[in-house]
Coordinates of N, CA and C in Angstrom, one line a residue:
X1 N -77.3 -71.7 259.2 CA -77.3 -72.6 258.1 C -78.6 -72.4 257.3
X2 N -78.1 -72.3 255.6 CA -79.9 -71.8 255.1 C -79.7 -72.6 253.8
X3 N -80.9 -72.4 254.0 CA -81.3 -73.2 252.4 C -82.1 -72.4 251.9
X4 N -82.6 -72.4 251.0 CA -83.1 -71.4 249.9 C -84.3 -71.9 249.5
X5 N -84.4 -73.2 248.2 CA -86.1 -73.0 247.9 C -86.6 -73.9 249.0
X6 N -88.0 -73.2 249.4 CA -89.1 -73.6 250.7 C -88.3 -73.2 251.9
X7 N -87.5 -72.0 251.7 CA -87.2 -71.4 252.8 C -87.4 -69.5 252.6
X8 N -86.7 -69.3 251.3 CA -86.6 -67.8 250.6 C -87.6 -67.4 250.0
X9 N -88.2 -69.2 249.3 CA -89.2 -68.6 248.3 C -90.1 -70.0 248.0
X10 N -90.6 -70.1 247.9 CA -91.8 -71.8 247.4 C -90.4 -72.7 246.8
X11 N -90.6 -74.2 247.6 CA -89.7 -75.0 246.9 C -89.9 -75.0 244.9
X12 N -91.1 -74.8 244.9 CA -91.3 -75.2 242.9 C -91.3 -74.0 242.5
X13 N -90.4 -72.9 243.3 CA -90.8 -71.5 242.5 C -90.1 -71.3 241.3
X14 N -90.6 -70.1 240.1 CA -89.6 -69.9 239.4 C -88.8 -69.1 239.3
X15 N -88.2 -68.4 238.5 CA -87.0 -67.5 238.7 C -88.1 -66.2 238.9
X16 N -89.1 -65.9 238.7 CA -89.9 -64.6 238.5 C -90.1 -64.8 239.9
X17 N -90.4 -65.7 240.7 CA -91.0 -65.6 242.1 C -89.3 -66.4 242.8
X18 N -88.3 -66.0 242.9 CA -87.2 -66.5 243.9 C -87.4 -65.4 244.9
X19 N -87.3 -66.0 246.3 CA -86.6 -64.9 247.2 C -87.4 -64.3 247.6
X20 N -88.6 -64.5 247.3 CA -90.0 -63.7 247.8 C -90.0 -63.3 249.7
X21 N -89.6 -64.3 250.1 CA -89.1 -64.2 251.7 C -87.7 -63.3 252.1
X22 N -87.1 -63.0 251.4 CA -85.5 -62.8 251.6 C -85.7 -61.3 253.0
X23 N -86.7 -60.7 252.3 CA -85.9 -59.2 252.7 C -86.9 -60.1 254.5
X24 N -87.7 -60.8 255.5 CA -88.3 -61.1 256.4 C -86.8 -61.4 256.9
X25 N -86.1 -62.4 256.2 CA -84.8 -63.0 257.0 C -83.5 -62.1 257.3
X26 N -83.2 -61.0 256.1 CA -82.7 -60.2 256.3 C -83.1 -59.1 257.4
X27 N -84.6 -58.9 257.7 CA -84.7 -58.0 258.8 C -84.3 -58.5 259.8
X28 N -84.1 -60.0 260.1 CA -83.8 -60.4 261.2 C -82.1 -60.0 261.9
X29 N -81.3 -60.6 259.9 CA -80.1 -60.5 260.5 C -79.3 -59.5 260.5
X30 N -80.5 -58.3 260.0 CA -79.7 -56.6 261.1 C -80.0 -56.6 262.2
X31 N -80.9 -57.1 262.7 CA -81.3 -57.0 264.6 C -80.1 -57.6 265.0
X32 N -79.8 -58.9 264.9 CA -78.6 -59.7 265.1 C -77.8 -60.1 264.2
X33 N -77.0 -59.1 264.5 CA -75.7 -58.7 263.9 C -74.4 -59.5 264.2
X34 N -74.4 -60.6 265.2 CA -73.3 -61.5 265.5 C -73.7 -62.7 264.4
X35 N -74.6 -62.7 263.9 CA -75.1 -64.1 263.1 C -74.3 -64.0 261.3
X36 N -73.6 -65.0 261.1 CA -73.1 -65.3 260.0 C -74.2 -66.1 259.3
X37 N -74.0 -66.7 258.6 CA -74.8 -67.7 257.8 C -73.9 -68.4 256.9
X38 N -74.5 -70.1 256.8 CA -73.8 -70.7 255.9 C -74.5 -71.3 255.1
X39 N -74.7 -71.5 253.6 CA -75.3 -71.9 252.7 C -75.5 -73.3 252.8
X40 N -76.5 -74.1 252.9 CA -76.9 -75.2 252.7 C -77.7 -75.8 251.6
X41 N -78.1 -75.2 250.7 CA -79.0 -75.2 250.1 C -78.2 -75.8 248.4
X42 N -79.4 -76.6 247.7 CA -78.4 -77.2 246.7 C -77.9 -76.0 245.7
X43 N -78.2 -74.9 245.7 CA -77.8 -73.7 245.3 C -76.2 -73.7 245.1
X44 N -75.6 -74.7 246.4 CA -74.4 -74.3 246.4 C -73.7 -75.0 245.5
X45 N -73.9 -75.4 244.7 CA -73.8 -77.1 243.7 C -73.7 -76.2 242.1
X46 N -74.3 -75.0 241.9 CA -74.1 -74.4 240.5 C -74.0 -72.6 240.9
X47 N -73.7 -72.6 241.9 CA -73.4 -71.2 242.3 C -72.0 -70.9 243.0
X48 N -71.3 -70.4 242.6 CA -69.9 -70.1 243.6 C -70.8 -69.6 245.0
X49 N -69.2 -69.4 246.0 CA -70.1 -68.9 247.2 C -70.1 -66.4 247.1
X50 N -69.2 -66.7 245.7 CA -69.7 -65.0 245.7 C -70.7 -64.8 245.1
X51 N -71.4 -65.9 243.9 CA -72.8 -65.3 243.2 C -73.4 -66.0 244.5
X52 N -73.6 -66.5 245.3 CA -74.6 -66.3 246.5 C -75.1 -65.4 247.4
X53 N -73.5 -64.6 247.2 CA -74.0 -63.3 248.3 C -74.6 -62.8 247.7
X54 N -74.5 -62.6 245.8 CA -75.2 -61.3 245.3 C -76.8 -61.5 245.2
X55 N -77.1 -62.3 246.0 CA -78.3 -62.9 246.4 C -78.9 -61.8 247.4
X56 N -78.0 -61.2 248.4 CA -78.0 -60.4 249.7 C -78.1 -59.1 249.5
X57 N -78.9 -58.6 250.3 CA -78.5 -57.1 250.2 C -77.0 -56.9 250.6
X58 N -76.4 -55.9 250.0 CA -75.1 -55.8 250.1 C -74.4 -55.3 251.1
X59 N -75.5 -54.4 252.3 CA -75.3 -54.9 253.6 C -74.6 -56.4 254.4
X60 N -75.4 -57.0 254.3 CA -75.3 -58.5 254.8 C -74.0 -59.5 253.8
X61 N -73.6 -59.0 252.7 CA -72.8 -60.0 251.8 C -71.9 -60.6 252.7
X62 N -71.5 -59.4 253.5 CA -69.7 -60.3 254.1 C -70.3 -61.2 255.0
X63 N -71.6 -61.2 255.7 CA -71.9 -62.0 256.7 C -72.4 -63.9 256.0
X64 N -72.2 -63.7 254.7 CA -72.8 -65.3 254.0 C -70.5 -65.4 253.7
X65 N -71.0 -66.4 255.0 CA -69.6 -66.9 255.3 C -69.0 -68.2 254.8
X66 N -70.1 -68.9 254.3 CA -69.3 -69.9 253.5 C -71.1 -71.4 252.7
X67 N -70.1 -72.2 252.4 CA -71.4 -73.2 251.8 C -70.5 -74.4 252.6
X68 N -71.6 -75.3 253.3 CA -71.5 -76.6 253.5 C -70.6 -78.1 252.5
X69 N -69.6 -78.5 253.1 CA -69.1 -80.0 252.1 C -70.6 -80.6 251.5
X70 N -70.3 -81.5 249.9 CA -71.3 -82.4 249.6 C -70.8 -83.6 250.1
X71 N -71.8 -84.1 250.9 CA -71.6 -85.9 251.4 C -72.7 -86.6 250.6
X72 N -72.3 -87.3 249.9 CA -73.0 -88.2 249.6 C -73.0 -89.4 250.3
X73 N -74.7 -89.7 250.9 CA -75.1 -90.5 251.7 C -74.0 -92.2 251.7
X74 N -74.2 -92.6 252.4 CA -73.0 -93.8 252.5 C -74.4 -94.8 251.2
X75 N -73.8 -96.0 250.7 CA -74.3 -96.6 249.6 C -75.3 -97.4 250.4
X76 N -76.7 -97.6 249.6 CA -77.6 -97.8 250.4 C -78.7 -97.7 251.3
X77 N -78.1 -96.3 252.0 CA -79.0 -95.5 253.1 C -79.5 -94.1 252.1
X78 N -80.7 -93.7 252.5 CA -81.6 -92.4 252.5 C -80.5 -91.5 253.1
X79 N -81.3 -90.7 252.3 CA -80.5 -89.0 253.4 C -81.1 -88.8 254.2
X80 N -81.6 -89.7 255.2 CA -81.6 -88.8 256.5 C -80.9 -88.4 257.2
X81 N -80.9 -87.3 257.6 CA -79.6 -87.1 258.6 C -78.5 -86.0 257.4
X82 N -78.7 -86.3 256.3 CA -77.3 -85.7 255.3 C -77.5 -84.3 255.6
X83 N -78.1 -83.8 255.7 CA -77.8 -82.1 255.6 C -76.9 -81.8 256.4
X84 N -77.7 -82.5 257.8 CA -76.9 -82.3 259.0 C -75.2 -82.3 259.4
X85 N -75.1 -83.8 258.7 CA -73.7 -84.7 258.3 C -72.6 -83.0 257.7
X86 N -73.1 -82.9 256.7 CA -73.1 -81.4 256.2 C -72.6 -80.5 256.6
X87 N -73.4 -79.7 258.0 CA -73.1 -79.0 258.8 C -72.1 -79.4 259.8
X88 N -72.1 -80.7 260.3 CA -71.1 -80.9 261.4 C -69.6 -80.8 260.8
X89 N -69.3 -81.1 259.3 CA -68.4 -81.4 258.9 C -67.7 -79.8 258.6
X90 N -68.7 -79.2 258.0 CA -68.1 -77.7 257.9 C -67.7 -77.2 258.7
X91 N -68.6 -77.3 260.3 CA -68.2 -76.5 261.3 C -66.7 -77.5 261.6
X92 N -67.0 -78.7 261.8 CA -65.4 -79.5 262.5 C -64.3 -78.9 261.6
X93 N -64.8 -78.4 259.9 CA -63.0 -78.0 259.4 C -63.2 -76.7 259.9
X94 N -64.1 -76.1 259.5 CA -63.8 -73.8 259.5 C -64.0 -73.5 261.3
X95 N -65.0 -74.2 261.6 CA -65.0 -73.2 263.2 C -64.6 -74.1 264.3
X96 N -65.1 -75.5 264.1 CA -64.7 -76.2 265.4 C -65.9 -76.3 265.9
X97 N -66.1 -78.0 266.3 CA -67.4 -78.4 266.8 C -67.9 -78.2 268.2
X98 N -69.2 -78.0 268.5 CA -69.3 -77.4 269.8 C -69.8 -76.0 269.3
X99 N -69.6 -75.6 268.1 CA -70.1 -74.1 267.7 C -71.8 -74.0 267.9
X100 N -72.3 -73.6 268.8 CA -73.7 -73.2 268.4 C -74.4 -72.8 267.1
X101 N -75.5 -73.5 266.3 CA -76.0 -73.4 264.9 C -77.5 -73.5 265.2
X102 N -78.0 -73.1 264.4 CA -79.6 -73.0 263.9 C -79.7 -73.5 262.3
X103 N -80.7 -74.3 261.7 CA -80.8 -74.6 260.2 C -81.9 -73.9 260.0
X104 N -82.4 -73.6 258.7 CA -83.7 -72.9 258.3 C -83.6 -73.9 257.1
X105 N -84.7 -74.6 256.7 CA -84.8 -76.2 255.9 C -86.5 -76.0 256.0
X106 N -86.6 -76.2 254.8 CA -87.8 -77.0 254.6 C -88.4 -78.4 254.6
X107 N -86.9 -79.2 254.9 CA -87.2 -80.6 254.8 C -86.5 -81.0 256.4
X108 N -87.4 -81.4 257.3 CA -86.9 -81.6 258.7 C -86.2 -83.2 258.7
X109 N -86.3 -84.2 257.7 CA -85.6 -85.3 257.7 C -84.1 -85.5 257.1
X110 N -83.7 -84.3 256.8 CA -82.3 -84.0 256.4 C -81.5 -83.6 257.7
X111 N -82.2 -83.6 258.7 CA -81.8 -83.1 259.9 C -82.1 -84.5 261.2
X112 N -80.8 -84.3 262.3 CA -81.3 -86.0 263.4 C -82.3 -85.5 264.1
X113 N -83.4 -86.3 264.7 CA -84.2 -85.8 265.5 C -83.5 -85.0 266.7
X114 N -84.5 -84.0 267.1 CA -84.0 -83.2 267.9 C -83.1 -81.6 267.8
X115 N -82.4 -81.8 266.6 CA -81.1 -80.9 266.0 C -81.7 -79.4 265.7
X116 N -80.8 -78.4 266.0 CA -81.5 -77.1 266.0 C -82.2 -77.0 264.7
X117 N -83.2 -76.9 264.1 CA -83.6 -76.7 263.3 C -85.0 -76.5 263.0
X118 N -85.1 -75.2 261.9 CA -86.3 -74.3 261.9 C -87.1 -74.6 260.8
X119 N -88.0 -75.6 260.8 CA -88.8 -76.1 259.7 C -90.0 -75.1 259.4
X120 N -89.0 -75.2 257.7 CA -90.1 -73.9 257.1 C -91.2 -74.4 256.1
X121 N -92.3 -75.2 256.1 CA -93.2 -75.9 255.1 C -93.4 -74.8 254.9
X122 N -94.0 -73.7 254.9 CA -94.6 -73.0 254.3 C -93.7 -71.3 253.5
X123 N -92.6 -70.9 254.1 CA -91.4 -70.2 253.4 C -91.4 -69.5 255.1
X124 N -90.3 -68.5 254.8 CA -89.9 -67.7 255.8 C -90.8 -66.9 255.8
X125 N -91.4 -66.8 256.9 CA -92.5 -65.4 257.1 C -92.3 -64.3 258.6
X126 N -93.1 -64.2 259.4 CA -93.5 -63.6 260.2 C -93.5 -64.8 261.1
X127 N -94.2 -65.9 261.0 CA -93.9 -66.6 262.9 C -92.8 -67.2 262.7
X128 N -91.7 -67.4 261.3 CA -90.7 -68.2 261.3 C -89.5 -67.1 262.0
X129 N -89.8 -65.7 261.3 CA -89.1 -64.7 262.0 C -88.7 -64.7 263.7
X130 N -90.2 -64.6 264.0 CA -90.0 -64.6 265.3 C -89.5 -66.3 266.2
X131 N -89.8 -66.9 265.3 CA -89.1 -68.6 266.4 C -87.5 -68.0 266.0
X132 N -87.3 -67.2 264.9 CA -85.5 -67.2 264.8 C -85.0 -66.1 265.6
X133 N -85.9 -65.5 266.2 CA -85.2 -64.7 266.6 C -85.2 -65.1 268.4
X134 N -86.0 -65.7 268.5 CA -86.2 -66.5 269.5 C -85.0 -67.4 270.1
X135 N -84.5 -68.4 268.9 CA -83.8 -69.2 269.0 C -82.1 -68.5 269.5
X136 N -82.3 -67.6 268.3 CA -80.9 -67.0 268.3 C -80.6 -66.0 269.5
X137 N -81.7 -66.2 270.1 CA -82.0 -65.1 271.6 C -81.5 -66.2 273.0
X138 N -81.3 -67.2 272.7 CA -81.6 -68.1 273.8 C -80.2 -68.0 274.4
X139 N -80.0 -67.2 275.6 CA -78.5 -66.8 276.8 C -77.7 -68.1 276.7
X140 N -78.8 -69.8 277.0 CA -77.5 -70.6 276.9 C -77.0 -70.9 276.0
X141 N -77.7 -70.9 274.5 CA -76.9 -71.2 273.4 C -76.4 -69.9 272.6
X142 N -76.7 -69.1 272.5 CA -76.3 -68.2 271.2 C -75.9 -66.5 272.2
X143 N -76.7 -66.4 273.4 CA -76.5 -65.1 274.3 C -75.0 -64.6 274.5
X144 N -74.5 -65.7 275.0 CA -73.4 -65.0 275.1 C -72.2 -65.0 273.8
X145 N -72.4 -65.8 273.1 CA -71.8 -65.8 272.1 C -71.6 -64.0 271.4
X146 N -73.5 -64.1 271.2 CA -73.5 -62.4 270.6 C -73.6 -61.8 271.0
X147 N -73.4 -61.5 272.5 CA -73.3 -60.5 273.5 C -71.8 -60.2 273.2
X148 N -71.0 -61.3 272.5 CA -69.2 -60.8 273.0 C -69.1 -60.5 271.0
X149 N -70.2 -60.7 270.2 CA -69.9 -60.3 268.8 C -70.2 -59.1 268.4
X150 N -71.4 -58.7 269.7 CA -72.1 -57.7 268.4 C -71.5 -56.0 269.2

């Protein structure tokens, strides 16, 4: 699950500076090759989900598998929690819940306390690399998964 600005590239960046992180996250997801990815990011709100891949090296395009439902928060309440809301709902229609996930977010209150998620204040770099590859290394959640994908 990814999100884009203050994860790819500075949340206030502009179009001269997008994606400054991209090719870090992409090195990761040729190591691991069982990892799909799903757009979270409000990107997906003025972008189809094919101008997103062309975001990707064109390696990786078929692997940007889809963009998250918009929920808008119930009347009243903050988004806390909505990104997440987000994710459960995509996986409950396309894969079926119980699917093992990771988020890459800049904003950790869009997510429930505790929920897999990889808070990027500062963009994708080098230690965010290695906690993802970390994560997506871990035998009980994601090991055997991409032991039987890749």
């Amino acid at each position: 699950m990814l999100d884009f600005d203050g994860v790819l590239h500075a949340a206030d960046a502009g179009a001269d500076t997008y994606f400054t992180s991209l090719s870090e996250l992409e090195s990761v997801l040729r190591d691991l090759r069982c990892v799909d990815v799903v757009i979270v990011s409000s990107w997906r709100h003025i972008h189809s989900l094919d101008k997103l891949r062309t975001f990707f090296s064109q390696d990786l395009r078929h692997r940007i598998v889809g963009v998250t439902p918009d929920i808008a928060p119930a009347a009243g309440s903050d988004d806390r929690g909505s990104r997440q809301r987000e994710i459960e709902a995509w996986l409950a229609r396309i894969e079926g819940p119980g699917l093992p996930w990771v988020a890459l977010d800049d904003v950790a209150s869009l997510y429930d306390p505790g929920a897999p998620v990889l808070v990027t204040p500062n963009g994708f770099g080098h230690f965010e690399a290695a906690a993802l590859r970390a994560a997506l290394s871990d035998p009980v959640a994601f090991g055997r998964r991409c032991a039987s994908a890749c």
